[in-house]
Coordinates of N, CA and C in Angstrom, one line a residue:
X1 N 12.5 -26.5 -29.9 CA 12.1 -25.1 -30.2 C 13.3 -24.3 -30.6
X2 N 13.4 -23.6 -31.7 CA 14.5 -22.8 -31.8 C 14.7 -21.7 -31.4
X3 N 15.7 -20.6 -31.1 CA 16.3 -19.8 -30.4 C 15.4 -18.2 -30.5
X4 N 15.3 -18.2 -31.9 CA 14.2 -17.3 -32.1 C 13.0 -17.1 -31.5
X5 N 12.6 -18.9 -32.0 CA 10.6 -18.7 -31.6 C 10.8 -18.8 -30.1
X6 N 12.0 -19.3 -29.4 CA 11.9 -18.9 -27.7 C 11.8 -17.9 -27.5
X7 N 13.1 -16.5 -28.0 CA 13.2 -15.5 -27.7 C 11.4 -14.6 -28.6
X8 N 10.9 -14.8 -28.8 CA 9.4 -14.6 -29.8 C 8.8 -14.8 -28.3
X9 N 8.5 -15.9 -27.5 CA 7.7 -16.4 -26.6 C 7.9 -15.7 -25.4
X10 N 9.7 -15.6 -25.3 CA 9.3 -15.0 -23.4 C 9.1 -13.1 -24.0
X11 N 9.6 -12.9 -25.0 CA 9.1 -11.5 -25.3 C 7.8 -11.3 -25.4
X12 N 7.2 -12.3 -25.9 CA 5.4 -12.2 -25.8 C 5.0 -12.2 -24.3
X13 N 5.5 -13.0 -23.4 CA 5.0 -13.3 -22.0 C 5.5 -12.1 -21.2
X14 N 6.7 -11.6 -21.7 CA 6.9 -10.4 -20.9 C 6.0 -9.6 -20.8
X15 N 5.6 -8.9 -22.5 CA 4.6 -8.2 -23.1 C 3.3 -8.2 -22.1
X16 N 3.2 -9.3 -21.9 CA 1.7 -9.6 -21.5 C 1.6 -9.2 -19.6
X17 N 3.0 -9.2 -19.1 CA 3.2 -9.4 -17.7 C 3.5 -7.5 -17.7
X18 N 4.0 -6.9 -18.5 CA 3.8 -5.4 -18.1 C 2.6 -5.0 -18.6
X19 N 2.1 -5.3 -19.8 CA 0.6 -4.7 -19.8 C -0.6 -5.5 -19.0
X20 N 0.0 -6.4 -18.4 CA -1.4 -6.6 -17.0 C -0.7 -5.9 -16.1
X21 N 0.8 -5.9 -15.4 CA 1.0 -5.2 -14.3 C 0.3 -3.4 -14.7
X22 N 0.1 -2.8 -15.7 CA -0.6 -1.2 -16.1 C -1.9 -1.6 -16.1
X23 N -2.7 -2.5 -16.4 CA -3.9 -2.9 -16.4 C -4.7 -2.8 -14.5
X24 N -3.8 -3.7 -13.9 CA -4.0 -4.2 -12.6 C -4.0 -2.9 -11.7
X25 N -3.2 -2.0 -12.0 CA -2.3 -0.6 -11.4 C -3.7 0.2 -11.5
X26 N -4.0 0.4 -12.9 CA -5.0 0.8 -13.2 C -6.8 0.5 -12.9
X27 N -6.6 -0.9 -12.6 CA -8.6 -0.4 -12.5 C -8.6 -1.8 -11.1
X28 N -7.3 -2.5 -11.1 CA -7.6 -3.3 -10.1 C -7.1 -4.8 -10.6
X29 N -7.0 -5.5 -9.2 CA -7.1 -7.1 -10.7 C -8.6 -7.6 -10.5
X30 N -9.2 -7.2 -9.2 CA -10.6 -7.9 -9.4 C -11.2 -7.3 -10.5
X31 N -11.3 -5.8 -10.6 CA -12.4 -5.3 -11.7 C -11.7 -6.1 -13.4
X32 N -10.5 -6.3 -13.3 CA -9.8 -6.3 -15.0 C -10.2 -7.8 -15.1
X33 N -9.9 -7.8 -16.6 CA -10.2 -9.2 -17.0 C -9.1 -9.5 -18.1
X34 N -9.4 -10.8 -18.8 CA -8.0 -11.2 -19.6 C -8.4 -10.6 -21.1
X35 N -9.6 -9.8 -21.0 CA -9.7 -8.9 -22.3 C -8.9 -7.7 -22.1
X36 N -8.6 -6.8 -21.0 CA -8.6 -5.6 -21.0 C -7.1 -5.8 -21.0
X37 N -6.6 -7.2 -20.4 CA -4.7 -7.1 -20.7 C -4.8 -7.5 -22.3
X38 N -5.1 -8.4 -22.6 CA -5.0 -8.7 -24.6 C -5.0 -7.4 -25.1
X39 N -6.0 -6.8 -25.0 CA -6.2 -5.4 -25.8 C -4.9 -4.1 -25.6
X40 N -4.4 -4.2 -24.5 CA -3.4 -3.0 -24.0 C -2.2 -4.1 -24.7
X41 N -1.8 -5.3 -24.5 CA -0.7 -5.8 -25.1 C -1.1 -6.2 -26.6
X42 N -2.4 -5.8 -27.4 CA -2.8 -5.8 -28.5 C -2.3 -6.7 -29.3
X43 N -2.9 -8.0 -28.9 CA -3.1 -9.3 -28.7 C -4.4 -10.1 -28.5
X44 N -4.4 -11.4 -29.2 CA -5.9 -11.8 -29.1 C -5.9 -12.5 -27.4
X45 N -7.0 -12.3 -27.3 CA -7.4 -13.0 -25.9 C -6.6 -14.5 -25.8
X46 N -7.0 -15.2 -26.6 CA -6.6 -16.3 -26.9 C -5.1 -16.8 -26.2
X47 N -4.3 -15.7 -27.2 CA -2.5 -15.5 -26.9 C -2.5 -15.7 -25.4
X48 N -3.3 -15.3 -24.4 CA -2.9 -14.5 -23.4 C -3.0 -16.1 -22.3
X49 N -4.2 -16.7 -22.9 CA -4.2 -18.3 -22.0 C -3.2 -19.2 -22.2
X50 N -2.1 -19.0 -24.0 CA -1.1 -19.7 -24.0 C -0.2 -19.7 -23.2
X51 N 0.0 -18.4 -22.6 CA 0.9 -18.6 -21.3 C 0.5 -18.6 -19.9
X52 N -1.1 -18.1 -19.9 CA -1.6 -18.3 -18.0 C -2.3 -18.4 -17.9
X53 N -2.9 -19.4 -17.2 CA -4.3 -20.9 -17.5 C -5.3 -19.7 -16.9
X54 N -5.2 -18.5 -15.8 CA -5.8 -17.7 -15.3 C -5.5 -16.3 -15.1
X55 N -6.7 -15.4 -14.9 CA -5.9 -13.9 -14.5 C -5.3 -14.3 -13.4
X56 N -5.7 -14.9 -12.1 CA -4.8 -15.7 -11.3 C -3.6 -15.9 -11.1
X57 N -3.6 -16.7 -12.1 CA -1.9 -16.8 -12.3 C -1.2 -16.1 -13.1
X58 N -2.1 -15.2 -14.3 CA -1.4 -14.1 -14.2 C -0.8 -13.0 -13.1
X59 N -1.7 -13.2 -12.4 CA -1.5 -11.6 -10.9 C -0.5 -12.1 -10.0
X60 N -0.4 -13.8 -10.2 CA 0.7 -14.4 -9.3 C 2.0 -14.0 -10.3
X61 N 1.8 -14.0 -11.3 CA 3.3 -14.4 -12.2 C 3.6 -13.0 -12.0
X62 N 3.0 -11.5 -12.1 CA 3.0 -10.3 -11.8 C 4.2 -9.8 -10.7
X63 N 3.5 -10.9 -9.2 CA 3.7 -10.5 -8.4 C 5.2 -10.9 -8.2
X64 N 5.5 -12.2 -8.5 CA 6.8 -12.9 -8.6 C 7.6 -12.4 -9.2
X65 N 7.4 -11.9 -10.8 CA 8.9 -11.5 -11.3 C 8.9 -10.4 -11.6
X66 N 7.8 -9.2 -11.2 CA 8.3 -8.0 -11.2 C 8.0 -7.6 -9.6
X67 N 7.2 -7.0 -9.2 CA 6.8 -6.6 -8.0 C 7.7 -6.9 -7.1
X68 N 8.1 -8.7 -6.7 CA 8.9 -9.1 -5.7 C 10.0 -8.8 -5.7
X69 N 11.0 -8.9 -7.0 CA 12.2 -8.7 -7.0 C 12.2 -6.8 -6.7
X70 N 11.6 -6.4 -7.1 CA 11.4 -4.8 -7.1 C 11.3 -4.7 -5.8
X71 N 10.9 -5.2 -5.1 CA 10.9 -5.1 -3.3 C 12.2 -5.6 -2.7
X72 N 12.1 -6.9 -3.3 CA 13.7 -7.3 -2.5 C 14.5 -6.6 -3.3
X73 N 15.0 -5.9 -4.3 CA 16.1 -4.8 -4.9 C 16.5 -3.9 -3.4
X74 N 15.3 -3.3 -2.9 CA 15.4 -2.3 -2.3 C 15.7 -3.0 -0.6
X75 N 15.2 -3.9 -0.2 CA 15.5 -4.7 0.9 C 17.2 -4.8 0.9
X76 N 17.7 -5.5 -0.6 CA 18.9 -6.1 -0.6 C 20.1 -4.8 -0.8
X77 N 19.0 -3.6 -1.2 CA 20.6 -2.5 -1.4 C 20.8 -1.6 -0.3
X78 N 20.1 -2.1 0.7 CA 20.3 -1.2 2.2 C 20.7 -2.2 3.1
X79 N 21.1 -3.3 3.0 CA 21.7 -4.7 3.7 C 23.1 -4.6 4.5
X80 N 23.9 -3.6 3.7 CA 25.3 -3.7 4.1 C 25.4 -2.2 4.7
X81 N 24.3 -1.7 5.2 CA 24.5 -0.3 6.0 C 24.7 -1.0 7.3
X82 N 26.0 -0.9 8.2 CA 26.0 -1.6 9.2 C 25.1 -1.4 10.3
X83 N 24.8 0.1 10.7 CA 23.8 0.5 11.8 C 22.4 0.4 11.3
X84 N 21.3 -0.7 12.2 CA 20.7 -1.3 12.0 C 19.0 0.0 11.5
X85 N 19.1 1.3 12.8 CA 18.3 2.4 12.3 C 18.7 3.0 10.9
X86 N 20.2 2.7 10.3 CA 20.2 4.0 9.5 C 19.9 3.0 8.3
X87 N 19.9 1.5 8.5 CA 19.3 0.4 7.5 C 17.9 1.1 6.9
X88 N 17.4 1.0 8.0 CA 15.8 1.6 7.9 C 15.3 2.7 7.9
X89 N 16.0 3.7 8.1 CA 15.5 4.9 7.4 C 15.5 4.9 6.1
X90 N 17.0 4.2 5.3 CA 17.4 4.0 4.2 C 16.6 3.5 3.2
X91 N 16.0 2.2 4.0 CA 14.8 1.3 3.3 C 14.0 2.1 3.2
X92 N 13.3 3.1 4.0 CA 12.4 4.1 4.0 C 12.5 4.5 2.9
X93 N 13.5 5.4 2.6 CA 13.9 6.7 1.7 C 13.9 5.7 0.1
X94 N 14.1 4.9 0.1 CA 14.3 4.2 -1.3 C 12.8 3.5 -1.4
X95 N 12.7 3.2 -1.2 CA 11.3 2.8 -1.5 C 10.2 3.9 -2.0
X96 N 10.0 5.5 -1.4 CA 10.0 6.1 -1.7 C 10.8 6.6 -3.0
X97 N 11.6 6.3 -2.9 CA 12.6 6.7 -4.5 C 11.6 5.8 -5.6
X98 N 11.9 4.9 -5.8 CA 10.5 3.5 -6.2 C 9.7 4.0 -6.7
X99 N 8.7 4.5 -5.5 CA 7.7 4.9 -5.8 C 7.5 6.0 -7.1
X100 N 8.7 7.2 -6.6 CA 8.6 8.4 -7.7 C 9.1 7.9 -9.1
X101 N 9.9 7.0 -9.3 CA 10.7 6.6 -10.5 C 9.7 5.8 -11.2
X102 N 8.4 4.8 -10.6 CA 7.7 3.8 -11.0 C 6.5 3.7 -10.5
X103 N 6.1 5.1 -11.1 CA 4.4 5.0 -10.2 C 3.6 3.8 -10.3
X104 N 3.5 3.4 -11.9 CA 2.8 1.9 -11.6 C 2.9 0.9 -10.8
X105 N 4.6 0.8 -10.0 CA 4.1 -0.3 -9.0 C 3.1 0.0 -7.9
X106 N 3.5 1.8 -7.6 CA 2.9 2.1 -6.2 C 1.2 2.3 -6.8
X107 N 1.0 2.5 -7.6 CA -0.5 2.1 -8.3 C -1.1 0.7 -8.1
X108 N 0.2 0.0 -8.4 CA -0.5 -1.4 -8.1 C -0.6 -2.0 -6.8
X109 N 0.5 -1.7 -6.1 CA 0.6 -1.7 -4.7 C -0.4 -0.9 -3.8
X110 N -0.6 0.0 -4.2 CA -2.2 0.7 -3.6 C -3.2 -0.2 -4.0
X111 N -3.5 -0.1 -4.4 CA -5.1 -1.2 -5.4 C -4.8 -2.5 -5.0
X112 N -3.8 -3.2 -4.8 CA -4.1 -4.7 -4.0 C -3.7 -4.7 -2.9
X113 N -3.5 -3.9 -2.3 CA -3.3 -3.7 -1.2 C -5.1 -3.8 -0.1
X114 N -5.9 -2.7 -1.0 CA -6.8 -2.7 -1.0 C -8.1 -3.2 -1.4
X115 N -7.5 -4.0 -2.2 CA -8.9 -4.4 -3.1 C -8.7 -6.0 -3.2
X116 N -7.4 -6.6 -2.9 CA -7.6 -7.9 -3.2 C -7.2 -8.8 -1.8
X117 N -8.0 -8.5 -0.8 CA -7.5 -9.9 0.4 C -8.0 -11.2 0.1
X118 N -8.4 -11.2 -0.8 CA -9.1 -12.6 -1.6 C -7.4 -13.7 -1.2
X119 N -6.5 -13.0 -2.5 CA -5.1 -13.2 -3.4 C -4.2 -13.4 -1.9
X120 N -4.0 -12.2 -1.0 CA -3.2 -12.6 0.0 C -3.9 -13.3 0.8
X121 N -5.2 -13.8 0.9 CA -5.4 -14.9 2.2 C -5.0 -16.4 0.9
X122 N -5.1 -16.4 -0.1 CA -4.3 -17.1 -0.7 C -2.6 -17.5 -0.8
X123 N -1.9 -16.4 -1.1 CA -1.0 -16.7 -1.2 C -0.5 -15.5 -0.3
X124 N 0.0 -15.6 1.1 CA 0.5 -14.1 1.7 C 1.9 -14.1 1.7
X125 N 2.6 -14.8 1.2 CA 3.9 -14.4 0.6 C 4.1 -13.4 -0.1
X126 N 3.0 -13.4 -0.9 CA 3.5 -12.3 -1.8 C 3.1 -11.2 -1.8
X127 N 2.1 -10.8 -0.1 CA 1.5 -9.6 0.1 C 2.9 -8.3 0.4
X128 N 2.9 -7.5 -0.2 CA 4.0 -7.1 -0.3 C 4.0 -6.0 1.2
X129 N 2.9 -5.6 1.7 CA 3.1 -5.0 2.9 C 3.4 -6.2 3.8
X130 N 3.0 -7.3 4.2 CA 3.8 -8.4 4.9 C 5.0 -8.3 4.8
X131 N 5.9 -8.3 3.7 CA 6.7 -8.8 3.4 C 8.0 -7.1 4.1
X132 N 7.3 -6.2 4.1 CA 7.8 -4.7 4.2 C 7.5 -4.9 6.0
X133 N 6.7 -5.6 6.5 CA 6.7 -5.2 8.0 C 7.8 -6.7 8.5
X134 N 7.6 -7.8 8.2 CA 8.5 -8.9 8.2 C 9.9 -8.2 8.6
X135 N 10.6 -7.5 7.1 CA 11.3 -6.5 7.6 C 12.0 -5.9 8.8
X136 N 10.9 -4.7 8.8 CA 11.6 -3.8 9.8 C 11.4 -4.6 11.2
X137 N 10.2 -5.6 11.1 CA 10.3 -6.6 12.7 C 12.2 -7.1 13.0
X138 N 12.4 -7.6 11.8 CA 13.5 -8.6 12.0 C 14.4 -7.6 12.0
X139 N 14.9 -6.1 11.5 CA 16.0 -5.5 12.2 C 15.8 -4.3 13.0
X140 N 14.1 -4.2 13.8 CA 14.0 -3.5 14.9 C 14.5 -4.2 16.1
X141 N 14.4 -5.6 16.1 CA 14.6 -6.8 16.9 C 16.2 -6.9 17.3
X142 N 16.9 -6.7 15.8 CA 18.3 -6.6 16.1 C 19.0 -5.6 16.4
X143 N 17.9 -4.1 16.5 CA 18.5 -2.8 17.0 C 18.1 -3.1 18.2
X144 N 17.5 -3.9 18.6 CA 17.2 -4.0 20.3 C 18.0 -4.4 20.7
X145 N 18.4 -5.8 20.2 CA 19.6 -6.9 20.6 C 20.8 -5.9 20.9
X146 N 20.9 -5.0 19.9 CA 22.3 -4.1 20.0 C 22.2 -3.1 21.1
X147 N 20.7 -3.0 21.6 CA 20.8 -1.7 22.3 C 21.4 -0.5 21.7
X148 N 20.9 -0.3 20.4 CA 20.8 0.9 19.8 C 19.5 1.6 19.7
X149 N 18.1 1.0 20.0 CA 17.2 1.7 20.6 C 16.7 0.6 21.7
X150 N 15.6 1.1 22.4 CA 14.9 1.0 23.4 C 14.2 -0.4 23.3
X151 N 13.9 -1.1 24.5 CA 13.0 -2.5 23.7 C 11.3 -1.9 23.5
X152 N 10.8 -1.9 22.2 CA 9.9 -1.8 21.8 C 9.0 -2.6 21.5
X153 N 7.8 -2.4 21.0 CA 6.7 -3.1 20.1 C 7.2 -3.5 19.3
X154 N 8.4 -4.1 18.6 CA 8.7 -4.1 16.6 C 7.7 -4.6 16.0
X155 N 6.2 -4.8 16.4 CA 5.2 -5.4 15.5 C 4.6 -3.7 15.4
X156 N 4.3 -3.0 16.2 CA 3.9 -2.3 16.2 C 4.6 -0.6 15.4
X157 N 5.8 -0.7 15.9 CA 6.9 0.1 15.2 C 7.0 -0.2 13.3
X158 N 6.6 -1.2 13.2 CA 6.7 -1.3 11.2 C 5.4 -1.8 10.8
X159 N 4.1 -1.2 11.4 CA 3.2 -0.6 10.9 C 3.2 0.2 11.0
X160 N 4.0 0.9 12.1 CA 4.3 2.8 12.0 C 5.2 3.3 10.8
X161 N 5.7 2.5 10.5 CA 6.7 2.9 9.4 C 6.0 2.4 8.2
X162 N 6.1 1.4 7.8 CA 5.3 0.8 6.9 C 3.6 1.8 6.5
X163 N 3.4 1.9 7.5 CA 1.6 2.8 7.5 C 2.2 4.3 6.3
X164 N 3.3 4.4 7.4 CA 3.5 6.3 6.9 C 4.2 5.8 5.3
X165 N 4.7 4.6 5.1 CA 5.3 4.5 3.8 C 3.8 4.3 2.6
X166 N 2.6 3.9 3.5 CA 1.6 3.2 2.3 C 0.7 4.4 2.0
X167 N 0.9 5.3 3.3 CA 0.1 6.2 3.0 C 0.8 7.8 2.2
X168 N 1.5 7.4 2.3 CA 2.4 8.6 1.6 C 2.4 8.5 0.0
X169 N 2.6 7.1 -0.2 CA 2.3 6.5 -1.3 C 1.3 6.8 -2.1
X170 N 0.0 6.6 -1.2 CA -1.2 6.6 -1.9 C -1.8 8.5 -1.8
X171 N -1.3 9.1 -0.9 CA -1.5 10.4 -0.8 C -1.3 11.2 -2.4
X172 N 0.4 10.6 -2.7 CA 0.8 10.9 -3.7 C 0.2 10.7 -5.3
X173 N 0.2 9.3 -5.1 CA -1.0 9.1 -6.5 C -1.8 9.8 -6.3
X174 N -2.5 10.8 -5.6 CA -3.8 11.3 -5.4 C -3.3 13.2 -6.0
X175 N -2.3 13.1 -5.3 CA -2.1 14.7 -5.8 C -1.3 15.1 -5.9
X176 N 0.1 14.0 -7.0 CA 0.9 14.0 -7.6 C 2.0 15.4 -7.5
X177 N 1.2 16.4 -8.3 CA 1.6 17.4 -8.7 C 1.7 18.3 -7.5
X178 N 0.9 18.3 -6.4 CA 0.7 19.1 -5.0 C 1.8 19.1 -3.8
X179 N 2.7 17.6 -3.9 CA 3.1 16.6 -2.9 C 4.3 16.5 -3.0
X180 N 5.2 16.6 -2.5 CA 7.2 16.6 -2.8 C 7.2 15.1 -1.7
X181 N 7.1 14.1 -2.5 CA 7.2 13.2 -1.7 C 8.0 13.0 -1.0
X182 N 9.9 13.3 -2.0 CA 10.9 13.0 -0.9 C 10.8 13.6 0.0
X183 N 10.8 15.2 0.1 CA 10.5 15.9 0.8 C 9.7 15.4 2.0
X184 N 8.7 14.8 2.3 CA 8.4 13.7 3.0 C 8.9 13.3 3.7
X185 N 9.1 12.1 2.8 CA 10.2 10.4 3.0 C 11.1 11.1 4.5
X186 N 11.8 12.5 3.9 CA 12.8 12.9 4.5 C 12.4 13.1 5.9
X187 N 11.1 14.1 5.9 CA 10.5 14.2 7.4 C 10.6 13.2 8.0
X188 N 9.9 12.3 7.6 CA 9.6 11.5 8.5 C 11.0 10.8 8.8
X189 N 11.8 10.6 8.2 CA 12.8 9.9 8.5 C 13.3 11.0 9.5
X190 N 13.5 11.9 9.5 CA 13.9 13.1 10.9 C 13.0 12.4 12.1
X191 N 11.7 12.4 11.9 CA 11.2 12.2 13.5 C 11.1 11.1 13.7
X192 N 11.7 9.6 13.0 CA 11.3 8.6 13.1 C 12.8 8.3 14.3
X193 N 14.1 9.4 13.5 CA 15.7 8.9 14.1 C 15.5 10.3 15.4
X194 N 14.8 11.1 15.4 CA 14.9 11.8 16.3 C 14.0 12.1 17.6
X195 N 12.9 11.8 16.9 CA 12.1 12.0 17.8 C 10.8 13.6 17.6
X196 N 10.0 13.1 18.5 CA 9.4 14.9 18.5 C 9.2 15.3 19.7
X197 N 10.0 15.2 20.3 CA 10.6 15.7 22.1 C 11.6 17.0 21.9
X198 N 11.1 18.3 21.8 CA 12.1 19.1 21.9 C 13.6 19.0 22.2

Protein backbone atom coordinates (compact mmCIF):
# COMPACT_ATOMS: atom_id res chain seq x y z
CA UNK A 1 0.00 0.00 0.00
CA UNK A 2 1.48 3.34 -0.65
CA UNK A 3 2.05 6.20 1.56
CA UNK A 4 -0.74 8.27 0.31
CA UNK A 5 -3.58 5.61 0.15
CA UNK A 6 -2.36 4.86 4.00
CA UNK A 7 -2.38 8.38 4.96
CA UNK A 8 -6.19 8.49 2.77
CA UNK A 9 -7.23 5.35 5.13
CA UNK A 10 -6.22 6.30 8.77
CA UNK A 11 -7.61 9.91 7.79
CA UNK A 12 -10.87 8.17 6.79
CA UNK A 13 -10.88 6.07 10.08
CA UNK A 14 -10.17 8.94 12.06
CA UNK A 15 -13.04 10.81 10.30
CA UNK A 16 -15.30 8.09 11.16
CA UNK A 17 -14.02 7.71 15.04
CA UNK A 18 -14.78 11.68 15.68
CA UNK A 19 -18.08 11.75 13.91
CA UNK A 20 -19.33 8.54 15.89
CA UNK A 21 -17.58 9.91 19.06
CA UNK A 22 -20.48 13.49 18.15
CA UNK A 23 -22.93 10.90 17.11
CA UNK A 24 -22.67 8.71 20.46
CA UNK A 25 -22.31 12.20 22.69
CA UNK A 26 -25.34 13.01 21.05
CA UNK A 27 -28.23 10.55 20.98
CA UNK A 28 -26.33 7.55 22.73
CA UNK A 29 -24.56 4.50 21.25
CA UNK A 30 -27.56 2.29 21.88
CA UNK A 31 -30.16 4.61 20.18
CA UNK A 32 -27.24 5.44 17.03
CA UNK A 33 -26.63 3.30 14.28
CA UNK A 34 -23.79 2.90 11.59
CA UNK A 35 -26.21 5.12 9.32
CA UNK A 36 -26.32 8.14 11.49
CA UNK A 37 -22.20 7.96 11.85
CA UNK A 38 -21.84 7.56 7.66
CA UNK A 39 -24.12 10.44 7.17
CA UNK A 40 -22.34 13.02 9.86
CA UNK A 41 -18.81 11.70 8.40
CA UNK A 42 -20.78 11.89 4.87
CA UNK A 43 -19.78 8.80 3.76
CA UNK A 44 -21.55 5.67 2.47
CA UNK A 45 -22.60 3.19 5.12
CA UNK A 46 -20.61 0.74 3.43
CA UNK A 47 -17.07 2.81 4.05
CA UNK A 48 -17.86 2.65 7.60
CA UNK A 49 -17.74 -1.58 7.85
CA UNK A 50 -14.34 -1.29 5.88
CA UNK A 51 -12.87 -0.35 8.95
CA UNK A 52 -15.38 -1.74 11.99
CA UNK A 53 -16.96 -5.14 11.55
CA UNK A 54 -19.57 -3.35 14.26
CA UNK A 55 -20.99 -0.25 16.00
CA UNK A 56 -19.32 -2.30 18.75
CA UNK A 57 -16.22 -2.02 17.84
CA UNK A 58 -16.63 1.03 16.66
CA UNK A 59 -17.70 2.38 20.46
CA UNK A 60 -14.69 0.12 21.52
CA UNK A 61 -12.19 1.83 19.12
CA UNK A 62 -13.95 5.27 20.42
CA UNK A 63 -13.28 4.46 23.78
CA UNK A 64 -9.46 3.34 23.31
CA UNK A 65 -8.04 6.03 21.24
CA UNK A 66 -9.81 9.02 22.20
CA UNK A 67 -11.68 8.86 25.42
CA UNK A 68 -8.93 6.71 27.25
CA UNK A 69 -5.93 8.50 26.45
CA UNK A 70 -8.11 11.81 27.29
CA UNK A 71 -8.54 10.35 30.80
CA UNK A 72 -5.07 9.04 31.30
CA UNK A 73 -3.67 12.80 29.90
CA UNK A 74 -5.24 14.14 32.93
CA UNK A 75 -4.37 11.09 35.39
CA UNK A 76 -0.64 11.42 34.03
CA UNK A 77 -0.35 15.43 34.23
CA UNK A 78 -1.08 15.50 37.99
CA UNK A 79 1.35 12.40 38.76
CA UNK A 80 4.39 14.43 39.73
CA UNK A 81 2.45 16.70 42.37
CA UNK A 82 4.22 15.18 45.31
CA UNK A 83 1.47 15.61 48.02
CA UNK A 84 -0.80 12.96 47.46
CA UNK A 85 -4.41 15.41 48.41
CA UNK A 86 -3.12 18.16 46.35
CA UNK A 87 -2.69 15.16 43.42
CA UNK A 88 -6.35 14.96 43.76
CA UNK A 89 -7.84 18.00 44.05
CA UNK A 90 -5.73 18.72 40.94
CA UNK A 91 -7.14 15.60 39.15
CA UNK A 92 -10.42 17.20 40.22
CA UNK A 93 -9.89 20.59 38.84
CA UNK A 94 -8.55 19.32 35.41
CA UNK A 95 -10.88 17.15 34.50
CA UNK A 96 -13.33 19.68 35.04
CA UNK A 97 -11.04 21.89 32.74
CA UNK A 98 -11.83 18.71 30.11
CA UNK A 99 -14.99 18.95 30.50
CA UNK A 100 -15.35 22.88 29.68
CA UNK A 101 -12.76 22.80 26.76
CA UNK A 102 -14.52 19.36 25.28
CA UNK A 103 -18.03 19.10 25.95
CA UNK A 104 -18.40 16.17 23.66
CA UNK A 105 -16.44 13.91 25.78
CA UNK A 106 -18.52 14.95 28.90
CA UNK A 107 -21.63 14.34 26.49
CA UNK A 108 -20.41 11.14 25.82
CA UNK A 109 -19.26 10.33 29.14
CA UNK A 110 -22.79 11.21 30.53
CA UNK A 111 -24.77 9.08 28.00
CA UNK A 112 -22.67 5.83 28.56
CA UNK A 113 -22.24 6.25 31.59
CA UNK A 114 -25.95 5.99 31.67
CA UNK A 115 -27.29 4.27 29.03
CA UNK A 116 -24.81 1.56 28.15
CA UNK A 117 -24.08 -1.17 31.17
CA UNK A 118 -24.58 -3.58 28.39
CA UNK A 119 -20.60 -2.34 26.90
CA UNK A 120 -19.13 -2.03 30.55
CA UNK A 121 -20.36 -5.50 31.88
CA UNK A 122 -18.48 -6.30 28.67
CA UNK A 123 -15.58 -4.67 28.60
CA UNK A 124 -15.13 -2.60 32.22
CA UNK A 125 -11.79 -1.44 31.43
CA UNK A 126 -12.93 1.00 29.61
CA UNK A 127 -15.73 2.17 31.91
CA UNK A 128 -14.31 5.41 32.47
CA UNK A 129 -15.92 6.10 35.88
CA UNK A 130 -14.09 2.80 37.08
CA UNK A 131 -11.24 3.80 35.86
CA UNK A 132 -11.63 7.60 37.78
CA UNK A 133 -12.50 5.78 41.15
CA UNK A 134 -9.51 2.99 40.65
CA UNK A 135 -7.71 6.23 40.91
CA UNK A 136 -8.49 8.20 43.73
CA UNK A 137 -8.76 4.46 45.72
CA UNK A 138 -5.02 3.91 44.93
CA UNK A 139 -3.82 7.49 46.17
CA UNK A 140 -6.35 7.87 49.06
CA UNK A 141 -4.69 4.60 50.21
CA UNK A 142 -1.31 6.21 49.88
CA UNK A 143 -2.43 9.50 51.72
CA UNK A 144 -3.31 7.06 54.47
CA UNK A 145 -0.02 5.14 54.29
CA UNK A 146 1.57 8.72 54.69
CA UNK A 147 -0.76 9.82 57.31
CA UNK A 148 -1.61 12.82 55.56
CA UNK A 149 -5.31 12.11 56.19
CA UNK A 150 -7.16 9.93 58.38
CA UNK A 151 -7.82 6.10 57.60
CA UNK A 152 -10.94 6.17 55.62
CA UNK A 153 -13.37 4.37 53.34
CA UNK A 154 -11.13 5.08 49.98
CA UNK A 155 -13.90 3.04 48.20
CA UNK A 156 -16.27 5.22 49.45
CA UNK A 157 -14.32 8.68 49.41
CA UNK A 158 -13.92 8.38 45.25
CA UNK A 159 -17.45 7.96 44.79
CA UNK A 160 -17.62 11.14 46.75
CA UNK A 161 -15.34 12.69 44.49
CA UNK A 162 -15.89 11.03 41.45
CA UNK A 163 -20.14 11.41 42.12
CA UNK A 164 -19.49 15.34 42.65
CA UNK A 165 -17.18 15.21 39.43
CA UNK A 166 -20.18 13.21 37.22
CA UNK A 167 -22.63 15.24 38.49
CA UNK A 168 -21.31 18.49 38.02
CA UNK A 169 -20.63 17.35 34.64
CA UNK A 170 -23.97 16.41 33.73
CA UNK A 171 -25.59 19.47 35.72
CA UNK A 172 -23.60 21.52 33.31
CA UNK A 173 -24.52 20.02 29.96
CA UNK A 174 -27.99 20.83 31.26
CA UNK A 175 -27.57 24.58 31.92
CA UNK A 176 -24.49 25.41 30.32
CA UNK A 177 -25.02 28.94 30.22
CA UNK A 178 -26.57 29.21 34.11
CA UNK A 179 -23.45 27.21 35.79
CA UNK A 180 -19.62 28.53 36.23
CA UNK A 181 -18.38 25.22 36.51
CA UNK A 182 -14.85 26.02 37.55
CA UNK A 183 -16.31 28.00 39.89
CA UNK A 184 -17.52 24.79 41.27
CA UNK A 185 -14.65 22.41 40.67
CA UNK A 186 -13.18 25.09 43.01
CA UNK A 187 -15.73 24.74 45.82
CA UNK A 188 -15.72 21.65 46.08
CA UNK A 189 -12.17 21.29 46.02
CA UNK A 190 -12.26 23.94 49.31
CA UNK A 191 -14.45 21.50 51.27
CA UNK A 192 -13.13 18.38 50.00
CA UNK A 193 -9.19 19.89 51.52
CA UNK A 194 -10.90 21.63 54.25
CA UNK A 195 -13.64 20.45 55.42
CA UNK A 196 -17.18 21.93 56.53
CA UNK A 197 -16.46 22.14 60.37
CA UNK A 198 -16.22 25.77 61.20
Amino acid sequence: MNTKRSANRRNKKELILEKAIEVFARKGSQQSTIADIAHAAKIAQGTVYVYFDSKEALLNECMQVIIGPELQGIIDSTKDIPDTMERLYEFFVKHITLVKEKPYIARFLTMEARQNEDFYSQYPDYNPLKRYIDHVVLNADIAIAEKRIRSIDTHAFAILLVGAMDFAMSMWLIQKDNLDIVAIAANIRDILKYGIND
